[in-house]
Each structure stands twice: as C-alpha cells, then as structure tokens.
CSV table of C-alpha atoms in Angstrom, one decimal:
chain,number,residue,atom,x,y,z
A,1,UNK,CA,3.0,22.2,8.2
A,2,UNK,CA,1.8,18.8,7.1
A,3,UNK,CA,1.5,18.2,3.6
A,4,UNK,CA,-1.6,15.6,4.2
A,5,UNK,CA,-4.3,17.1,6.6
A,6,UNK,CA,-7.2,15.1,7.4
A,7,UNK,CA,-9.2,15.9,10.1
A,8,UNK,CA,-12.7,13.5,11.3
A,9,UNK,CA,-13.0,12.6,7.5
A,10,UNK,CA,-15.9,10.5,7.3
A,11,UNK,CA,-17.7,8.8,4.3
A,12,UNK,CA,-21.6,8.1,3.7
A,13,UNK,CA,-23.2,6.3,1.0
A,14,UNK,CA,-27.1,5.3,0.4
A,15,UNK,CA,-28.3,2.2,-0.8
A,16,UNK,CA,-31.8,0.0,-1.2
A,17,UNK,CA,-31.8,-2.3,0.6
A,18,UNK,CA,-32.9,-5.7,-0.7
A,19,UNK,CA,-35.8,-7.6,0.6
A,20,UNK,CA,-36.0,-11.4,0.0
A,21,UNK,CA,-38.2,-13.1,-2.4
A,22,UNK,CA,-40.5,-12.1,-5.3
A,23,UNK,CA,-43.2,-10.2,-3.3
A,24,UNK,CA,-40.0,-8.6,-1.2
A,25,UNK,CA,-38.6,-7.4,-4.5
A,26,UNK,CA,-41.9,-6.2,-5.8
A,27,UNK,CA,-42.8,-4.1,-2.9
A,28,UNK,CA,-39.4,-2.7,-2.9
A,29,UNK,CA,-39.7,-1.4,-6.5
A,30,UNK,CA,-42.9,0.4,-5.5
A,31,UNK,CA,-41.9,1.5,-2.0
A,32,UNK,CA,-38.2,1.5,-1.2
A,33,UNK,CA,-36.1,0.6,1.8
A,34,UNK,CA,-32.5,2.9,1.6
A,35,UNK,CA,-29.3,2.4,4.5
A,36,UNK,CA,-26.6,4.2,5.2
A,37,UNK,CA,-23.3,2.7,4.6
A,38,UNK,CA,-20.6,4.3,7.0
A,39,UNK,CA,-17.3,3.1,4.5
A,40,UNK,CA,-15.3,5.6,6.5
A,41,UNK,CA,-16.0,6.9,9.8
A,42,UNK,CA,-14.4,9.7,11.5
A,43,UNK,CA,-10.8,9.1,10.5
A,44,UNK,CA,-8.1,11.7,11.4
A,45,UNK,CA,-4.2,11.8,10.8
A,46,UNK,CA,-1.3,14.3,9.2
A,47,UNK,CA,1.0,13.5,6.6
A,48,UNK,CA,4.5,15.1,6.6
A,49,UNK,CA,6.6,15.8,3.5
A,50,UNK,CA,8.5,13.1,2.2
A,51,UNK,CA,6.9,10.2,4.3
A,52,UNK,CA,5.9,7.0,2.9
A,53,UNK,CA,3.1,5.6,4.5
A,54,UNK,CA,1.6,2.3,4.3
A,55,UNK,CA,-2.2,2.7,4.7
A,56,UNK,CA,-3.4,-0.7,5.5
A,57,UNK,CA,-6.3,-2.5,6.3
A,58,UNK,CA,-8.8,-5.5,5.2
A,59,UNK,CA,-10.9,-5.9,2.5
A,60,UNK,CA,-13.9,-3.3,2.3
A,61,UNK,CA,-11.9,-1.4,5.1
A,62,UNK,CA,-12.3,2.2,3.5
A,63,UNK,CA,-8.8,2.3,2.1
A,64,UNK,CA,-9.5,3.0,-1.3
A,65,UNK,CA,-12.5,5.3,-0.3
A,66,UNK,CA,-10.0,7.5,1.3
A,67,UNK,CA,-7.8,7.2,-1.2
A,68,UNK,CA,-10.8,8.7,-3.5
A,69,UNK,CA,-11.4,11.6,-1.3
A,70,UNK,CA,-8.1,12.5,-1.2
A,71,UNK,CA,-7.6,12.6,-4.8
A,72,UNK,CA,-10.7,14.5,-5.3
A,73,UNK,CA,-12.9,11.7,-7.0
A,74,UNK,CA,-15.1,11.6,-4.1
A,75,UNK,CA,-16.5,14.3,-1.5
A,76,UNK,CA,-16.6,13.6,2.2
A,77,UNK,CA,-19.5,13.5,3.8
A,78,UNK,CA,-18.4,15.3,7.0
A,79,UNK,CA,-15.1,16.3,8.4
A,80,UNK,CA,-12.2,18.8,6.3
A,81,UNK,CA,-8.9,17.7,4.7
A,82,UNK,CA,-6.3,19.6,2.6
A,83,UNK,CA,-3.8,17.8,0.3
A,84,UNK,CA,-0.9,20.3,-0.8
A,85,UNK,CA,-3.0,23.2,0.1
A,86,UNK,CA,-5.6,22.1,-1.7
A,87,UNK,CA,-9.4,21.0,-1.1
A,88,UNK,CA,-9.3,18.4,-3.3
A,89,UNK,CA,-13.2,18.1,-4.7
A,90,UNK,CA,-12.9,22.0,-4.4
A,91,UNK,CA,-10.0,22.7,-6.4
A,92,UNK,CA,-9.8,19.9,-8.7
A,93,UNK,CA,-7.7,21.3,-11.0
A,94,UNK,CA,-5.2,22.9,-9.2
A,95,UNK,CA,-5.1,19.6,-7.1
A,96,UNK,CA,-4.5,17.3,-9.9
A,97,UNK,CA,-1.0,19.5,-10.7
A,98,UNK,CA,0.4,18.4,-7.1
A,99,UNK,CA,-0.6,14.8,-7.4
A,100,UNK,CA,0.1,11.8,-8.9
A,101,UNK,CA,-2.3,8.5,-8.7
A,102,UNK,CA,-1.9,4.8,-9.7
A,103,UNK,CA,-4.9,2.0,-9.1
A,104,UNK,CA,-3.6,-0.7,-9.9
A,105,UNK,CA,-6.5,-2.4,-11.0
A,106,UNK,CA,-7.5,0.7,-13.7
A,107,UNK,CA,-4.5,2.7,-16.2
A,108,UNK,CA,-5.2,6.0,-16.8
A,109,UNK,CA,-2.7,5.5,-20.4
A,110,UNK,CA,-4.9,5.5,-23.5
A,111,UNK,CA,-5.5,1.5,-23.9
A,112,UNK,CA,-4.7,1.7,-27.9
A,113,UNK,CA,-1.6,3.9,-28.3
A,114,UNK,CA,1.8,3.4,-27.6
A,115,UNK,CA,3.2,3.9,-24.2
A,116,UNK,CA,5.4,7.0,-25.3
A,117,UNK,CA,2.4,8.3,-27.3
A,118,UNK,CA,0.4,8.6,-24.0
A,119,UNK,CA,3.2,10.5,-22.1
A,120,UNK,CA,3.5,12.9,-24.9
A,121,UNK,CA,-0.2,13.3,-24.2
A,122,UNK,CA,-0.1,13.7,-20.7
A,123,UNK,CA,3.0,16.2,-21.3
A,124,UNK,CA,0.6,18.6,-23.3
A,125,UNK,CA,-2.0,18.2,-20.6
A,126,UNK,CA,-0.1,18.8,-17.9
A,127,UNK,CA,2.1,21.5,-19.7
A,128,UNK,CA,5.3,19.9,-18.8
A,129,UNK,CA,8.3,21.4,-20.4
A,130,UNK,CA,10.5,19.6,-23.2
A,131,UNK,CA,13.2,20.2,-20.8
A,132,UNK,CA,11.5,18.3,-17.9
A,133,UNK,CA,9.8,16.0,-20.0
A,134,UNK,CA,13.2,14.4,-21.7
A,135,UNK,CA,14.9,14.4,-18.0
A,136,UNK,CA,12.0,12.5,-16.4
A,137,UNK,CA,12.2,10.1,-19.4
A,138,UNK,CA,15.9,9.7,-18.9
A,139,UNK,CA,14.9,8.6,-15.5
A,140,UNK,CA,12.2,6.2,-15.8
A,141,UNK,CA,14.1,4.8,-18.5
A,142,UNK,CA,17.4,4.0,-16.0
A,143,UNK,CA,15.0,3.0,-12.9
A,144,UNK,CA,11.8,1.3,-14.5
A,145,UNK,CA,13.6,0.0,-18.1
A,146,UNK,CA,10.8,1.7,-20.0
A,147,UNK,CA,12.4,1.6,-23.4
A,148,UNK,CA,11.9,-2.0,-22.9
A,149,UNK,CA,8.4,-1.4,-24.6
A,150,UNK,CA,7.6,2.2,-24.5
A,151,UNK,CA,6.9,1.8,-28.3
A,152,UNK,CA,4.5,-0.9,-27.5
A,153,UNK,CA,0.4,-0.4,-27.6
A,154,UNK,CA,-0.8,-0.5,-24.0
A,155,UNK,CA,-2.8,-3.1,-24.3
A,156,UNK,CA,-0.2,-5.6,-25.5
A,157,UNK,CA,1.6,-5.3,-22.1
A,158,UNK,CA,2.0,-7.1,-19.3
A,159,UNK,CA,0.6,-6.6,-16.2
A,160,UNK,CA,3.9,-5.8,-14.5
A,161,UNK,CA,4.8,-3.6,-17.5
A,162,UNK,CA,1.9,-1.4,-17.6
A,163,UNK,CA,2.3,-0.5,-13.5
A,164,UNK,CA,5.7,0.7,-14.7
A,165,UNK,CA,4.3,2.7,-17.1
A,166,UNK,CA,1.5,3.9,-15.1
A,167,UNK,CA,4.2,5.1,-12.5
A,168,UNK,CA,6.1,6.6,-15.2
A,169,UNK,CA,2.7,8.9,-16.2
A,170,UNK,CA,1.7,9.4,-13.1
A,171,UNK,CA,5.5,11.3,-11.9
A,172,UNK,CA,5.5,12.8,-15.5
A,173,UNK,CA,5.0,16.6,-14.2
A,174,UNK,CA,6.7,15.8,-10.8
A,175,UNK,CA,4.4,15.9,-8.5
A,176,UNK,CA,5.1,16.2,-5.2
A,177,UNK,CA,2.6,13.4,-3.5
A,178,UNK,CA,1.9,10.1,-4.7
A,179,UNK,CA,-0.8,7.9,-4.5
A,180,UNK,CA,-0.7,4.5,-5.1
A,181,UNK,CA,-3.9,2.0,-4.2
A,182,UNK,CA,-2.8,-1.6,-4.7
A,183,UNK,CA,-0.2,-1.0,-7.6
A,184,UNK,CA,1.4,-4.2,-7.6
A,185,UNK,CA,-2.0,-6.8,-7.3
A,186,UNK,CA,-1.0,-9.7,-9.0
A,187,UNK,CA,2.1,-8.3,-10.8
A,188,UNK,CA,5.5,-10.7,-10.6
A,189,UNK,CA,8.1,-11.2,-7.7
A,190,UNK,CA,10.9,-9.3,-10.5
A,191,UNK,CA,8.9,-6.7,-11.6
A,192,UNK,CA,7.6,-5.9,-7.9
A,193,UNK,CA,11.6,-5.5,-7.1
A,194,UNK,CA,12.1,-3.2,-9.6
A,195,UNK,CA,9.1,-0.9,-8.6
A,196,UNK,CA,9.9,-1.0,-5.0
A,197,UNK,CA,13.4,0.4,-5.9
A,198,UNK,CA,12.0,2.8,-7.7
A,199,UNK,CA,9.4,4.3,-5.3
A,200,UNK,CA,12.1,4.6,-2.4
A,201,UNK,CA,14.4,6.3,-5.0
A,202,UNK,CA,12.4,9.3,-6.5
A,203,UNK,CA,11.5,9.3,-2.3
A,204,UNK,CA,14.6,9.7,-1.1
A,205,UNK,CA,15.8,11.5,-4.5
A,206,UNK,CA,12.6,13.8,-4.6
A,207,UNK,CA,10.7,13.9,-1.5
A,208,UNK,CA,7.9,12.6,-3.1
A,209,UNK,CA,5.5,11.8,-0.5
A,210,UNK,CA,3.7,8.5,-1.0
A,211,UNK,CA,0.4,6.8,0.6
A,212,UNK,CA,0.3,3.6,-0.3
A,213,UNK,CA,-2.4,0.8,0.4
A,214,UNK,CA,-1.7,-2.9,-0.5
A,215,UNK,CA,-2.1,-6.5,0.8
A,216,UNK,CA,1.5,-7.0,0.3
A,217,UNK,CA,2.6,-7.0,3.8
A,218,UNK,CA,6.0,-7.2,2.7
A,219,UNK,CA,5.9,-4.1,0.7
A,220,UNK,CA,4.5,-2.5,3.8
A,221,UNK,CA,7.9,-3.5,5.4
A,222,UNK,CA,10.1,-3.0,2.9
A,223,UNK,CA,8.7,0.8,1.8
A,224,UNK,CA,7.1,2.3,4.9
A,225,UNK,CA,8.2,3.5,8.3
A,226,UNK,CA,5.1,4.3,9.7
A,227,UNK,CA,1.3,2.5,8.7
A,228,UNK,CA,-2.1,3.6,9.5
A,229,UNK,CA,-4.3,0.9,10.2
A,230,UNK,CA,-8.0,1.0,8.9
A,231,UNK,CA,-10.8,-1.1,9.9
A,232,UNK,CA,-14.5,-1.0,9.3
A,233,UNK,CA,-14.0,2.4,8.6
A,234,UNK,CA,-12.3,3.6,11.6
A,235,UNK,CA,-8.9,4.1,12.8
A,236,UNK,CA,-7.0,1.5,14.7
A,237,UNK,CA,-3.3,2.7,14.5
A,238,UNK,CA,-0.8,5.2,13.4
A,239,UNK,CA,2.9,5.0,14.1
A,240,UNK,CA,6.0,3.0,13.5
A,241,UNK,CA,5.7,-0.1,12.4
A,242,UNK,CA,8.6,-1.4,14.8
A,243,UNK,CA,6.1,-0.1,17.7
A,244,UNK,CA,3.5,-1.7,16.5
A,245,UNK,CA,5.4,-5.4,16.2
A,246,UNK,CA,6.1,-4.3,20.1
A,247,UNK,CA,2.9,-3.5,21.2
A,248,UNK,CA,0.8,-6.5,19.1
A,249,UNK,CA,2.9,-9.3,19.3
A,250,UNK,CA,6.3,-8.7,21.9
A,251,UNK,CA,7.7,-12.2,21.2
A,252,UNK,CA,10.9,-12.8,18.8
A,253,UNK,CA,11.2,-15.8,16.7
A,254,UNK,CA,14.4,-17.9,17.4
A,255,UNK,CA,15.5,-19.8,14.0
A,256,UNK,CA,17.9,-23.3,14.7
A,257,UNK,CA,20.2,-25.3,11.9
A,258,UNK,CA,21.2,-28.3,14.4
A,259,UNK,CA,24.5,-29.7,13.2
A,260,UNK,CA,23.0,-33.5,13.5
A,261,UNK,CA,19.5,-35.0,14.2
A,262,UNK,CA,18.4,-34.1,17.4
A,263,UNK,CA,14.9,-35.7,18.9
A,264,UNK,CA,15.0,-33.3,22.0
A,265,UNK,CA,11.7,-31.3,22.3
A,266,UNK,CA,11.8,-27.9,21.5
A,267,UNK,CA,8.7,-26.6,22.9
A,268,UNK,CA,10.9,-26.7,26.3
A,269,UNK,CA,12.6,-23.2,24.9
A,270,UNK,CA,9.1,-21.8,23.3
A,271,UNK,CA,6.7,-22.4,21.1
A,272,UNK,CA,7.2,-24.1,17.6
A,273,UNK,CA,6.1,-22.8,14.9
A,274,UNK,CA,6.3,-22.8,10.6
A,275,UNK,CA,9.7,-21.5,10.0
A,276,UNK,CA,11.0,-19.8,6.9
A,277,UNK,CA,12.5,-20.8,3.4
A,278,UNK,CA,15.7,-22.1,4.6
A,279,UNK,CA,15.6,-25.9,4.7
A,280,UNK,CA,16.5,-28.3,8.1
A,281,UNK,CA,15.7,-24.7,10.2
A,282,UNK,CA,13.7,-24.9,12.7
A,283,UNK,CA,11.4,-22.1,14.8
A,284,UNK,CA,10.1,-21.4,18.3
A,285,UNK,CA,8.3,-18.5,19.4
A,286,UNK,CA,9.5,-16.7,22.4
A,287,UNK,CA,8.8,-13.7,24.8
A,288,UNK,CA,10.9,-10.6,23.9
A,289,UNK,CA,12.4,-10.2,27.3
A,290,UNK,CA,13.3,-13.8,27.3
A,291,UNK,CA,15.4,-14.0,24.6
A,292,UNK,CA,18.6,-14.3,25.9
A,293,UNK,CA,18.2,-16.6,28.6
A,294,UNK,CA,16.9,-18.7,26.4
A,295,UNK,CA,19.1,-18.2,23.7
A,296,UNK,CA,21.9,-19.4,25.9
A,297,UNK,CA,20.0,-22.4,26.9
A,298,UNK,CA,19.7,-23.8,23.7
A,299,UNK,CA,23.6,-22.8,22.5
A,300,UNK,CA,24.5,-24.9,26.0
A,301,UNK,CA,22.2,-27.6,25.5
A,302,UNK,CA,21.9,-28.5,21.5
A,303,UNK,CA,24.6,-29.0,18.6
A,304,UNK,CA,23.3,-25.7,16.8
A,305,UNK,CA,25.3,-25.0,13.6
A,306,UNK,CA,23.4,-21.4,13.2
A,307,UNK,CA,21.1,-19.6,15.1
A,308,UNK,CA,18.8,-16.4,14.2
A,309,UNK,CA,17.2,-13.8,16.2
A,310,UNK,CA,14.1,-12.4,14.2
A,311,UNK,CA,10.8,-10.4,14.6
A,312,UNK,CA,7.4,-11.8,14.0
A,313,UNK,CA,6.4,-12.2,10.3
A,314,UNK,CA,4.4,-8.9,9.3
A,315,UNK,CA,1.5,-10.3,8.1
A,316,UNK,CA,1.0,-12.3,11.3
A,317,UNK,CA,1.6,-8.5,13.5
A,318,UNK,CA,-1.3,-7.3,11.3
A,319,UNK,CA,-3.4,-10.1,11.4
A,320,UNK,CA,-3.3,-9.5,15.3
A,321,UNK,CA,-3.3,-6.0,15.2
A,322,UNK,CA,-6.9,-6.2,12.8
A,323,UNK,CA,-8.2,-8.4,15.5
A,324,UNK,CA,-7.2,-6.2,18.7
C-alpha cells in the first residue's frame, strides 16, 4: 500500500479583488469584488515507501501548497489524501509523529538558543528516548558535522549551517517521511554536497521516504528517480526522469576536444550549442537515433582528441517539458 495517497486533491482560496484607482478602491471597501484562486487543481498520484521524489514545477505552481496540505497546515478544498495512515488536518497530532518537514526559507529551531538546546527540546516534545536520541546525534554528527556549531545560538549561523540543523530536528524522532520544500535556496555549492549525501544516506539507510520540491535541477538529478511535474496547478507528469528526457527532448549532446584548430563547420553533424565547463570542448545537438552514424562521421572526418556522449542538460528537459 502506498505510503503517500492523494487522490483529485484540489486547493481553493478567496480573495478581493482590486479595482483601479481611488473611486475603484473606495467602492471596493464598501461593496466588495472576491475570486477564486484554483492554486491546486485536481492533482492525483501515490507515493511508495522509500521513494524520493522530486516534485517540481515553476514559480506559483502549487508546490508548496501541496506540500502544506500534506503536512497538515492547510485543508484541501476537495479531493482525499492519506499520509502514513493519516488524514493529515484530521489527525494532526498523530500525523506530526510520522513526519518530518524542512522549508527552507522558515526554521522551526528556537532563533535564540543553541542548536543542541533546541533538539533537547524537540526530544521532550516528541518523547524520543535517551537511547534514540544520543544514536541520532551520533549520526548527524558523522553525516552533517553538527558539532561544528551545535553549541552555537541559531541565529548566529549560516544559512547552509542552519539547513543542517533543521534536517537534523526534523529526523530527530525518525520519522518515516520527509518533507523538504526548497531546503537548499541560496545555500553554498559545499554545504549543498554535504546535504545531498545525507538525504540519499538515511534513504537508502532508513527508507525514509522524501518529497522534495526545489529549482535546483540538479538536485532533481542527483536525488530522485522519478518527478512529478506541476503546473498552474495541475499535473503534467509523473515517472522516471530518464523517460521524461526521452519523451521531451530525444536528442543526445555530442561533446568534441579537437587535437588542433579546425575551421570545419560543425553544424554539418547537428546543431551547436553552449557546451559545458571543460575548456576548448565543443557541442552539437543531435537526434537520439542518429548518434552513431554520426558519431562515426566525425571520428572519420576530424582530429578529435575526446569525444562524449551525453543527455540534454536537465533544466533544459524541464524547461520543455513546462512548456509542452
């Protein structure tokens, strides 16, 4: 049985609606104009144990508003979902026991304490054993350095340090699902490494089952498997991401380091394009099924030193796929 349920979720709010200039405004105050904002609109999909799923979409999308109704913050407007055998807004307590949550833009740590002093708070709130308590701080400790600055006031920490140590109070009474809504916005390329090591080892390690949203692209292809795609509130895709790259954009990128100059014109093999870090490399864009014709072409043809084989860049796949 799937740990995630959701099932035509959808998501309503009410708002006045503004009327322009002063006599618009006035009237408005004395006779009001509402609409209804659809932020999420009939979305369905299952979650099995020990997935990690990148839930993606753009801005104003209805990520985070789904992330709110599964956590129990918000209540649907229609539709049913069940989270660990829970309704969340119907069994908020129970709920919160199965979950763990990180918004990356808010800490749930108490802003003038030390770090440690807050997880020996959460540990009373959440009844975690000494036992448990010690081992999951031996852990966090190994994987996220916490001892780095557990002894440190929250506020005094950096914005890669306090992710850390909201992951760290989040997995405190080891939850068995984890939500995580943009937890590494505008945190550095280290402490990003670190964190993604860390999520795919209490996965693998755990079976914690994560939903993830982020911009990161490249999080979403280093972490997840499998990505639902949300867009103006509605479901565009759900499945592997390798499928996806097959279905939105079937072309390869071929990358050539030419051993000397060469003023031959590559757009006879495909299409150029910006090419990676690696200086002197050059890119064209080719047709999946073509690859190897054309790979031998240019090995026959040109003084190639190296040669690469690669998929699309991810954000460009979901750039497409948003636009479908």
């Amino acid at each position: 049985m799937p740990i995630i349920q959701v099932e035509q979720l959808t998501k309503q709010f009410t708002r006045r609606k503004k009327r322009p200039g002063f006599w618009g405004g006035l009237t408005q105050l004395v006779s009001p104009d509402h609409e209804v904002i659809t932020a999420v609109d009939q979305v369905s999909f299952n979650v099995e144990q020990g997935e990690i799923i990148g839930y993606i979409g753009p801005n104003g999308a209805g990520k985070s508003t789904t992330m709110k109704m599964l956590t129990g913050i918000l209540v649907p407007t229609a539709g049913t979902l069940q989270v660990a055998g829970c309704v969340p807004h119907q069994q908020r307590t129970e709920h919160a026991r199965h979950i763990g949550v990180v918004f990356g833009q808010r800490t749930h740590l108490w802003w003038d304490v030390p770090v440690i002093d807050s997880l020996h708070l959460l540990r009373d709130i959440y009844k975690v054993s000494e036992a448990q308590f010690r081992a999951n701080l031996e852990i966090f400790n190994d994987l996220l350095e916490l001892n780095e600055f557990q002894n440190v006031p929250v506020r005094q920490l950096s914005l890669g340090q306090r992710v850390r140590a909201d992951i760290a109070a989040a997995l405190l009474h080891n939850p068995t699902i984890l939500f995580l809504d943009e937890p590494t916005i505008g945190v550095d390329a280290i402490s990003k490494d670190r964190l993604r090591t860390f999520i795919k080892e209490i996965n693998h390690d755990r079976q914690v089952t994560i939903l993830l949203t982020t911009h990161d692209m490249g999080e979403i292809e280093k972490l997840s498997s499998r990505v639902i795609i949300i867009d103006h509130g509605r479901l565009k895709y759900d499945g592997g991401l390798g499928d996806l790259t097959r279905r939105i954009a079937p072309f390869k990128r071929i990358g050539l380091l030419l051993g000397e100059p060469c003023p031959c014109d590559l757009s006879v093999y495909g299409v150029p394009v910006e090419g990676g870090e690696e200086e002197g490399k050059q890119y064209v864009q080719v047709k999946a099924d073509e690859v190897a014709a054309i790979t031998a072409r240019m090995l026959s043809d040109l003084p190639v030193r190296d040669l690469t084989i690669e998929d699309p860049p991810i954000e460009n796949v979901i750039e497409r796929a948003f636009n479908d």
